[in-house]
């Protein structure tokens, strides 16, 4: 059984602040060594405080490319859009100089857009400085959902593409686009924020479970020691 490597914080604010510092350090290090940095982020309410803190960090943000781990197939103006959330909470202040590569296009569905977005993301996935993941109460991460008949293909390391279209029937917005396992597992560093006792219970269950039941296990296994998990009640 894989051991759960988890760093506990007294408050969510402390976890978010430390996460922002770790992300900024990773980006700054890659800018110094290679002249550029790539950050891929997840949406939802959990990372917003981290985004706010990160947006004010003193970095050469014009050398940073920001991408999305996954996206609901809605317009950026929609309240559920991850792109919209990232623009509101991260891409402002100093971080406003960073470049964003969206996942959502004008295509009717994510499968029509897959080839275009794969071409857009492929150059960045090979130089991924930091990946920020979240996790749902059902054990999903990215848009890797339990019960998806294509889960093993989408989240597997052998998937030839960087992105995939996903249909999540139990989600409020089922059509989504997500990074594949082969893209996620290439990250140099990864950080997962998980808040609440229920999330800790899911993580503990996932280390002994089949990844088809708790898809977060794909990320835990594929990233190994490169994944840090920050938890607060």
PDB file of C-alpha atoms in Angstrom:
ATOM      1  CA  UNK A   1       0.000   0.000   0.000  1.00  0.00           C
ATOM      2  CA  UNK A   2       1.302   3.452  -0.930  1.00  0.00           C
ATOM      3  CA  UNK A   3       1.910   5.709   2.074  1.00  0.00           C
ATOM      4  CA  UNK A   4       0.010   8.980   2.164  1.00  0.00           C
ATOM      5  CA  UNK A   5       2.479  11.877   2.103  1.00  0.00           C
ATOM      6  CA  UNK A   6       0.515  14.822   3.437  1.00  0.00           C
ATOM      7  CA  UNK A   7       1.586  18.141   4.999  1.00  0.00           C
ATOM      8  CA  UNK A   8      -0.919  19.445   7.553  1.00  0.00           C
ATOM      9  CA  UNK A   9      -1.514  23.134   8.253  1.00  0.00           C
ATOM     10  CA  UNK A  10      -3.306  24.792  11.142  1.00  0.00           C
ATOM     11  CA  UNK A  11      -5.442  26.893   8.804  1.00  0.00           C
ATOM     12  CA  UNK A  12      -6.439  26.999   5.161  1.00  0.00           C
ATOM     13  CA  UNK A  13      -4.946  30.473   4.967  1.00  0.00           C
ATOM     14  CA  UNK A  14      -1.555  29.171   6.074  1.00  0.00           C
ATOM     15  CA  UNK A  15      -1.705  26.325   3.551  1.00  0.00           C
ATOM     16  CA  UNK A  16      -2.661  28.719   0.748  1.00  0.00           C
ATOM     17  CA  UNK A  17       0.131  31.149   1.604  1.00  0.00           C
ATOM     18  CA  UNK A  18       2.741  28.415   1.743  1.00  0.00           C
ATOM     19  CA  UNK A  19       1.433  26.987  -1.525  1.00  0.00           C
ATOM     20  CA  UNK A  20       1.799  30.385  -3.205  1.00  0.00           C
ATOM     21  CA  UNK A  21       5.393  30.631  -1.983  1.00  0.00           C
ATOM     22  CA  UNK A  22       6.243  27.132  -3.219  1.00  0.00           C
ATOM     23  CA  UNK A  23       4.697  27.797  -6.635  1.00  0.00           C
ATOM     24  CA  UNK A  24       6.473  31.153  -6.941  1.00  0.00           C
ATOM     25  CA  UNK A  25       9.769  29.507  -6.031  1.00  0.00           C
ATOM     26  CA  UNK A  26       9.341  26.809  -8.664  1.00  0.00           C
ATOM     27  CA  UNK A  27       8.461  29.346 -11.345  1.00  0.00           C
ATOM     28  CA  UNK A  28      11.319  31.637 -10.373  1.00  0.00           C
ATOM     29  CA  UNK A  29      13.794  28.774 -10.426  1.00  0.00           C
ATOM     30  CA  UNK A  30      12.834  27.724 -13.933  1.00  0.00           C
ATOM     31  CA  UNK A  31      12.925  31.325 -15.158  1.00  0.00           C
ATOM     32  CA  UNK A  32      16.463  31.622 -13.824  1.00  0.00           C
ATOM     33  CA  UNK A  33      17.618  28.321 -15.336  1.00  0.00           C
ATOM     34  CA  UNK A  34      15.750  28.182 -18.643  1.00  0.00           C
ATOM     35  CA  UNK A  35      14.346  31.682 -19.203  1.00  0.00           C
ATOM     36  CA  UNK A  36      10.723  30.594 -18.973  1.00  0.00           C
ATOM     37  CA  UNK A  37       8.244  28.808 -16.723  1.00  0.00           C
ATOM     38  CA  UNK A  38       4.951  26.964 -17.192  1.00  0.00           C
ATOM     39  CA  UNK A  39       2.204  26.763 -14.568  1.00  0.00           C
ATOM     40  CA  UNK A  40      -0.898  24.583 -14.950  1.00  0.00           C
ATOM     41  CA  UNK A  41      -3.695  25.210 -12.455  1.00  0.00           C
ATOM     42  CA  UNK A  42      -7.027  23.742 -11.394  1.00  0.00           C
ATOM     43  CA  UNK A  43     -10.234  25.637 -10.685  1.00  0.00           C
ATOM     44  CA  UNK A  44     -12.832  25.465  -7.942  1.00  0.00           C
ATOM     45  CA  UNK A  45     -12.974  27.405  -4.690  1.00  0.00           C
ATOM     46  CA  UNK A  46      -9.990  25.728  -2.987  1.00  0.00           C
ATOM     47  CA  UNK A  47      -7.115  27.469  -4.831  1.00  0.00           C
ATOM     48  CA  UNK A  48      -8.553  31.008  -4.928  1.00  0.00           C
ATOM     49  CA  UNK A  49      -6.717  32.243  -1.819  1.00  0.00           C
ATOM     50  CA  UNK A  50      -3.483  30.809  -3.202  1.00  0.00           C
ATOM     51  CA  UNK A  51      -4.125  32.544  -6.535  1.00  0.00           C
ATOM     52  CA  UNK A  52      -4.668  35.867  -4.771  1.00  0.00           C
ATOM     53  CA  UNK A  53      -1.383  35.551  -2.878  1.00  0.00           C
ATOM     54  CA  UNK A  54       0.491  34.341  -5.944  1.00  0.00           C
ATOM     55  CA  UNK A  55      -0.773  37.205  -8.111  1.00  0.00           C
ATOM     56  CA  UNK A  56       1.229  39.691  -6.030  1.00  0.00           C
ATOM     57  CA  UNK A  57       4.507  37.712  -6.031  1.00  0.00           C
ATOM     58  CA  UNK A  58       7.518  39.477  -7.524  1.00  0.00           C
ATOM     59  CA  UNK A  59       8.310  37.332 -10.563  1.00  0.00           C
ATOM     60  CA  UNK A  60       9.167  37.933 -14.203  1.00  0.00           C
ATOM     61  CA  UNK A  61       5.576  37.070 -15.011  1.00  0.00           C
ATOM     62  CA  UNK A  62       5.985  37.964 -18.691  1.00  0.00           C
ATOM     63  CA  UNK A  63       8.116  34.813 -18.908  1.00  0.00           C
ATOM     64  CA  UNK A  64       5.377  32.610 -17.396  1.00  0.00           C
ATOM     65  CA  UNK A  65       2.775  30.665 -19.373  1.00  0.00           C
ATOM     66  CA  UNK A  66      -0.358  29.647 -17.476  1.00  0.00           C
ATOM     67  CA  UNK A  67      -2.556  26.762 -18.585  1.00  0.00           C
ATOM     68  CA  UNK A  68      -5.527  24.881 -17.163  1.00  0.00           C
ATOM     69  CA  UNK A  69      -5.588  21.347 -15.791  1.00  0.00           C
ATOM     70  CA  UNK A  70      -9.194  21.022 -16.927  1.00  0.00           C
ATOM     71  CA  UNK A  71     -12.155  23.088 -18.049  1.00  0.00           C
ATOM     72  CA  UNK A  72     -15.922  22.847 -18.181  1.00  0.00           C
ATOM     73  CA  UNK A  73     -17.248  23.448 -21.686  1.00  0.00           C
ATOM     74  CA  UNK A  74     -18.728  26.857 -20.907  1.00  0.00           C
ATOM     75  CA  UNK A  75     -17.827  30.396 -21.950  1.00  0.00           C
ATOM     76  CA  UNK A  76     -15.188  32.222 -19.867  1.00  0.00           C
ATOM     77  CA  UNK A  77     -17.932  34.546 -18.593  1.00  0.00           C
ATOM     78  CA  UNK A  78     -19.849  31.612 -17.089  1.00  0.00           C
ATOM     79  CA  UNK A  79     -19.589  31.342 -13.269  1.00  0.00           C
ATOM     80  CA  UNK A  80     -18.352  27.743 -13.595  1.00  0.00           C
ATOM     81  CA  UNK A  81     -15.512  28.557 -15.992  1.00  0.00           C
ATOM     82  CA  UNK A  82     -12.038  27.773 -14.682  1.00  0.00           C
ATOM     83  CA  UNK A  83     -10.581  30.236 -17.157  1.00  0.00           C
ATOM     84  CA  UNK A  84     -12.795  32.968 -15.761  1.00  0.00           C
ATOM     85  CA  UNK A  85     -11.792  32.099 -12.188  1.00  0.00           C
ATOM     86  CA  UNK A  86      -8.078  32.175 -13.060  1.00  0.00           C
ATOM     87  CA  UNK A  87      -8.458  35.527 -14.795  1.00  0.00           C
ATOM     88  CA  UNK A  88     -10.269  37.019 -11.782  1.00  0.00           C
ATOM     89  CA  UNK A  89      -8.038  35.693  -9.016  1.00  0.00           C
ATOM     90  CA  UNK A  90      -4.596  35.017 -10.512  1.00  0.00           C
ATOM     91  CA  UNK A  91      -3.991  36.958 -13.709  1.00  0.00           C
ATOM     92  CA  UNK A  92      -3.994  40.409 -12.120  1.00  0.00           C
ATOM     93  CA  UNK A  93      -1.540  42.673 -10.272  1.00  0.00           C
ATOM     94  CA  UNK A  94       1.983  41.508 -11.177  1.00  0.00           C
ATOM     95  CA  UNK A  95       0.710  38.182 -12.536  1.00  0.00           C
ATOM     96  CA  UNK A  96      -1.342  40.023 -15.131  1.00  0.00           C
ATOM     97  CA  UNK A  97       1.751  39.965 -17.356  1.00  0.00           C
ATOM     98  CA  UNK A  98       1.620  36.163 -17.687  1.00  0.00           C
ATOM     99  CA  UNK A  99       0.256  34.529 -20.805  1.00  0.00           C
ATOM    100  CA  UNK A 100      -2.791  32.242 -20.630  1.00  0.00           C
ATOM    101  CA  UNK A 101      -3.482  29.281 -22.912  1.00  0.00           C
ATOM    102  CA  UNK A 102      -7.235  28.542 -22.672  1.00  0.00           C
ATOM    103  CA  UNK A 103      -8.794  25.111 -23.028  1.00  0.00           C
ATOM    104  CA  UNK A 104     -12.248  26.327 -24.071  1.00  0.00           C
ATOM    105  CA  UNK A 105     -12.710  27.206 -27.729  1.00  0.00           C
ATOM    106  CA  UNK A 106     -15.689  28.245 -29.860  1.00  0.00           C
ATOM    107  CA  UNK A 107     -16.212  24.623 -30.928  1.00  0.00           C
ATOM    108  CA  UNK A 108     -19.504  22.982 -30.005  1.00  0.00           C
ATOM    109  CA  UNK A 109     -17.869  20.348 -27.806  1.00  0.00           C
ATOM    110  CA  UNK A 110     -14.435  19.440 -26.434  1.00  0.00           C
ATOM    111  CA  UNK A 111     -13.925  16.559 -28.862  1.00  0.00           C
ATOM    112  CA  UNK A 112     -14.118  18.911 -31.834  1.00  0.00           C
ATOM    113  CA  UNK A 113     -11.517  21.133 -30.146  1.00  0.00           C
ATOM    114  CA  UNK A 114      -9.182  18.375 -29.002  1.00  0.00           C
ATOM    115  CA  UNK A 115      -6.707  18.469 -31.879  1.00  0.00           C
ATOM    116  CA  UNK A 116      -6.434  22.259 -31.783  1.00  0.00           C
ATOM    117  CA  UNK A 117      -5.933  22.392 -28.004  1.00  0.00           C
ATOM    118  CA  UNK A 118      -3.533  19.462 -28.073  1.00  0.00           C
ATOM    119  CA  UNK A 119      -1.340  21.410 -30.492  1.00  0.00           C
ATOM    120  CA  UNK A 120      -1.589  24.478 -28.252  1.00  0.00           C
ATOM    121  CA  UNK A 121      -0.704  22.604 -25.051  1.00  0.00           C
ATOM    122  CA  UNK A 122       1.939  20.175 -26.318  1.00  0.00           C
ATOM    123  CA  UNK A 123       4.835  22.686 -26.323  1.00  0.00           C
ATOM    124  CA  UNK A 124       4.108  23.636 -22.700  1.00  0.00           C
ATOM    125  CA  UNK A 125       3.459  20.195 -21.220  1.00  0.00           C
ATOM    126  CA  UNK A 126       7.031  19.181 -21.951  1.00  0.00           C
ATOM    127  CA  UNK A 127       8.345  22.051 -19.808  1.00  0.00           C
ATOM    128  CA  UNK A 128       5.806  22.063 -16.989  1.00  0.00           C
ATOM    129  CA  UNK A 129       7.363  23.849 -13.993  1.00  0.00           C
ATOM    130  CA  UNK A 130       4.479  23.411 -11.549  1.00  0.00           C
ATOM    131  CA  UNK A 131       1.138  21.643 -11.638  1.00  0.00           C
ATOM    132  CA  UNK A 132      -1.586  22.618  -9.141  1.00  0.00           C
ATOM    133  CA  UNK A 133      -4.216  19.923  -8.624  1.00  0.00           C
ATOM    134  CA  UNK A 134      -7.423  19.747  -6.639  1.00  0.00           C
ATOM    135  CA  UNK A 135      -9.609  16.836  -5.642  1.00  0.00           C
ATOM    136  CA  UNK A 136     -13.347  16.292  -5.382  1.00  0.00           C
ATOM    137  CA  UNK A 137     -15.178  14.432  -2.643  1.00  0.00           C
ATOM    138  CA  UNK A 138     -15.623  11.526  -5.090  1.00  0.00           C
ATOM    139  CA  UNK A 139     -11.857  11.198  -5.506  1.00  0.00           C
ATOM    140  CA  UNK A 140     -11.631  12.830  -8.927  1.00  0.00           C
ATOM    141  CA  UNK A 141      -8.757  15.093  -9.877  1.00  0.00           C
ATOM    142  CA  UNK A 142      -8.429  17.083 -13.086  1.00  0.00           C
ATOM    143  CA  UNK A 143     -11.512  15.816 -14.953  1.00  0.00           C
ATOM    144  CA  UNK A 144     -10.690  12.185 -14.240  1.00  0.00           C
ATOM    145  CA  UNK A 145     -13.958  10.884 -12.837  1.00  0.00           C
ATOM    146  CA  UNK A 146     -14.842   7.495 -11.338  1.00  0.00           C
ATOM    147  CA  UNK A 147     -17.240   5.624 -13.569  1.00  0.00           C
ATOM    148  CA  UNK A 148     -15.941   7.161 -16.796  1.00  0.00           C
ATOM    149  CA  UNK A 149     -15.512   4.220 -19.212  1.00  0.00           C
ATOM    150  CA  UNK A 150     -12.561   6.041 -20.800  1.00  0.00           C
ATOM    151  CA  UNK A 151     -10.853   6.846 -17.482  1.00  0.00           C
ATOM    152  CA  UNK A 152      -7.962   4.395 -17.829  1.00  0.00           C
ATOM    153  CA  UNK A 153      -7.196   5.720 -21.312  1.00  0.00           C
ATOM    154  CA  UNK A 154      -7.506   9.404 -20.384  1.00  0.00           C
ATOM    155  CA  UNK A 155      -5.536   9.176 -17.122  1.00  0.00           C
ATOM    156  CA  UNK A 156      -3.017   6.604 -18.278  1.00  0.00           C
ATOM    157  CA  UNK A 157       0.631   7.397 -18.889  1.00  0.00           C
ATOM    158  CA  UNK A 158       0.538   5.924 -22.397  1.00  0.00           C
ATOM    159  CA  UNK A 159      -2.081   8.331 -23.783  1.00  0.00           C
ATOM    160  CA  UNK A 160      -0.388   9.986 -26.787  1.00  0.00           C
ATOM    161  CA  UNK A 161      -2.206  13.305 -26.379  1.00  0.00           C
ATOM    162  CA  UNK A 162      -1.891  16.157 -23.884  1.00  0.00           C
ATOM    163  CA  UNK A 163      -5.626  16.813 -23.636  1.00  0.00           C
ATOM    164  CA  UNK A 164      -8.836  14.808 -23.959  1.00  0.00           C
ATOM    165  CA  UNK A 165     -12.543  15.442 -24.102  1.00  0.00           C
ATOM    166  CA  UNK A 166     -14.505  13.981 -21.198  1.00  0.00           C
ATOM    167  CA  UNK A 167     -18.183  13.332 -20.505  1.00  0.00           C
ATOM    168  CA  UNK A 168     -18.896  13.276 -16.759  1.00  0.00           C
ATOM    169  CA  UNK A 169     -22.587  12.313 -16.505  1.00  0.00           C
ATOM    170  CA  UNK A 170     -22.915  13.013 -12.770  1.00  0.00           C
ATOM    171  CA  UNK A 171     -21.347  16.475 -12.980  1.00  0.00           C
ATOM    172  CA  UNK A 172     -23.499  19.594 -13.251  1.00  0.00           C
ATOM    173  CA  UNK A 173     -21.666  20.442 -16.490  1.00  0.00           C
ATOM    174  CA  UNK A 174     -20.742  17.069 -17.997  1.00  0.00           C
ATOM    175  CA  UNK A 175     -18.774  18.167 -21.068  1.00  0.00           C
ATOM    176  CA  UNK A 176     -15.175  18.966 -20.156  1.00  0.00           C
ATOM    177  CA  UNK A 177     -11.640  19.016 -21.431  1.00  0.00           C
ATOM    178  CA  UNK A 178      -8.774  17.749 -19.284  1.00  0.00           C
ATOM    179  CA  UNK A 179      -5.064  17.149 -19.295  1.00  0.00           C
ATOM    180  CA  UNK A 180      -4.250  13.495 -19.826  1.00  0.00           C
ATOM    181  CA  UNK A 181      -2.091  11.349 -17.598  1.00  0.00           C
ATOM    182  CA  UNK A 182       0.847  11.610 -19.984  1.00  0.00           C
ATOM    183  CA  UNK A 183       0.754  15.419 -19.650  1.00  0.00           C
ATOM    184  CA  UNK A 184       0.248  15.478 -15.876  1.00  0.00           C
ATOM    185  CA  UNK A 185       3.004  12.966 -15.165  1.00  0.00           C
ATOM    186  CA  UNK A 186       5.584  15.080 -17.023  1.00  0.00           C
ATOM    187  CA  UNK A 187       5.329  17.905 -14.468  1.00  0.00           C
ATOM    188  CA  UNK A 188       8.606  18.685 -12.721  1.00  0.00           C
ATOM    189  CA  UNK A 189       6.714  19.472  -9.521  1.00  0.00           C
ATOM    190  CA  UNK A 190       3.080  19.192  -8.428  1.00  0.00           C
ATOM    191  CA  UNK A 191       1.029  20.483  -5.533  1.00  0.00           C
ATOM    192  CA  UNK A 192      -2.423  19.400  -4.395  1.00  0.00           C
ATOM    193  CA  UNK A 193      -4.571  21.488  -2.055  1.00  0.00           C
ATOM    194  CA  UNK A 194      -7.199  19.487  -0.137  1.00  0.00           C
ATOM    195  CA  UNK A 195      -9.289  21.098   2.576  1.00  0.00           C
ATOM    196  CA  UNK A 196     -11.691  19.449   5.040  1.00  0.00           C
ATOM    197  CA  UNK A 197     -11.870  16.158   6.932  1.00  0.00           C
ATOM    198  CA  UNK A 198     -13.814  14.553   4.091  1.00  0.00           C
ATOM    199  CA  UNK A 199     -10.965  15.192   1.648  1.00  0.00           C
ATOM    200  CA  UNK A 200      -8.457  13.670   4.048  1.00  0.00           C
ATOM    201  CA  UNK A 201     -10.650  10.583   4.342  1.00  0.00           C
ATOM    202  CA  UNK A 202     -10.786  10.282   0.556  1.00  0.00           C
ATOM    203  CA  UNK A 203      -7.006  10.581   0.259  1.00  0.00           C
ATOM    204  CA  UNK A 204      -6.518   7.912   2.911  1.00  0.00           C
ATOM    205  CA  UNK A 205      -8.952   5.621   1.107  1.00  0.00           C
ATOM    206  CA  UNK A 206      -7.313   6.274  -2.257  1.00  0.00           C
ATOM    207  CA  UNK A 207      -3.880   4.983  -1.265  1.00  0.00           C
ATOM    208  CA  UNK A 208      -5.308   1.465  -0.843  1.00  0.00           C
ATOM    209  CA  UNK A 209      -7.877   1.595  -3.645  1.00  0.00           C
ATOM    210  CA  UNK A 210      -8.059   0.901  -7.344  1.00  0.00           C
ATOM    211  CA  UNK A 211      -7.522   4.145  -9.295  1.00  0.00           C
ATOM    212  CA  UNK A 212     -10.687   3.428 -11.252  1.00  0.00           C
ATOM    213  CA  UNK A 213     -12.538   3.925  -7.949  1.00  0.00           C
ATOM    214  CA  UNK A 214     -10.475   6.904  -6.750  1.00  0.00           C
ATOM    215  CA  UNK A 215      -8.888   8.508  -9.839  1.00  0.00           C
ATOM    216  CA  UNK A 216      -6.692  10.752  -7.681  1.00  0.00           C
ATOM    217  CA  UNK A 217      -4.598   7.603  -7.217  1.00  0.00           C
ATOM    218  CA  UNK A 218      -3.455   7.948 -10.846  1.00  0.00           C
ATOM    219  CA  UNK A 219      -1.885  11.311  -9.956  1.00  0.00           C
ATOM    220  CA  UNK A 220      -0.400  10.023  -6.710  1.00  0.00           C
ATOM    221  CA  UNK A 221       1.239   7.062  -8.453  1.00  0.00           C
ATOM    222  CA  UNK A 222       2.241   8.884 -11.635  1.00  0.00           C
ATOM    223  CA  UNK A 223       3.832  11.856  -9.885  1.00  0.00           C
ATOM    224  CA  UNK A 224       5.269  10.063  -6.863  1.00  0.00           C
ATOM    225  CA  UNK A 225       7.654  12.188  -4.794  1.00  0.00           C
ATOM    226  CA  UNK A 226       7.100  15.173  -7.089  1.00  0.00           C
ATOM    227  CA  UNK A 227       3.582  15.589  -5.653  1.00  0.00           C
ATOM    228  CA  UNK A 228       3.140  17.505  -2.393  1.00  0.00           C
ATOM    229  CA  UNK A 229      -0.274  17.425  -0.731  1.00  0.00           C
ATOM    230  CA  UNK A 230      -1.223  20.339   1.544  1.00  0.00           C
ATOM    231  CA  UNK A 231      -4.166  19.724   3.850  1.00  0.00           C
ATOM    232  CA  UNK A 232      -6.050  21.850   6.375  1.00  0.00           C
ATOM    233  CA  UNK A 233      -9.340  21.209   8.170  1.00  0.00           C
TER     234      UNK A 233
END
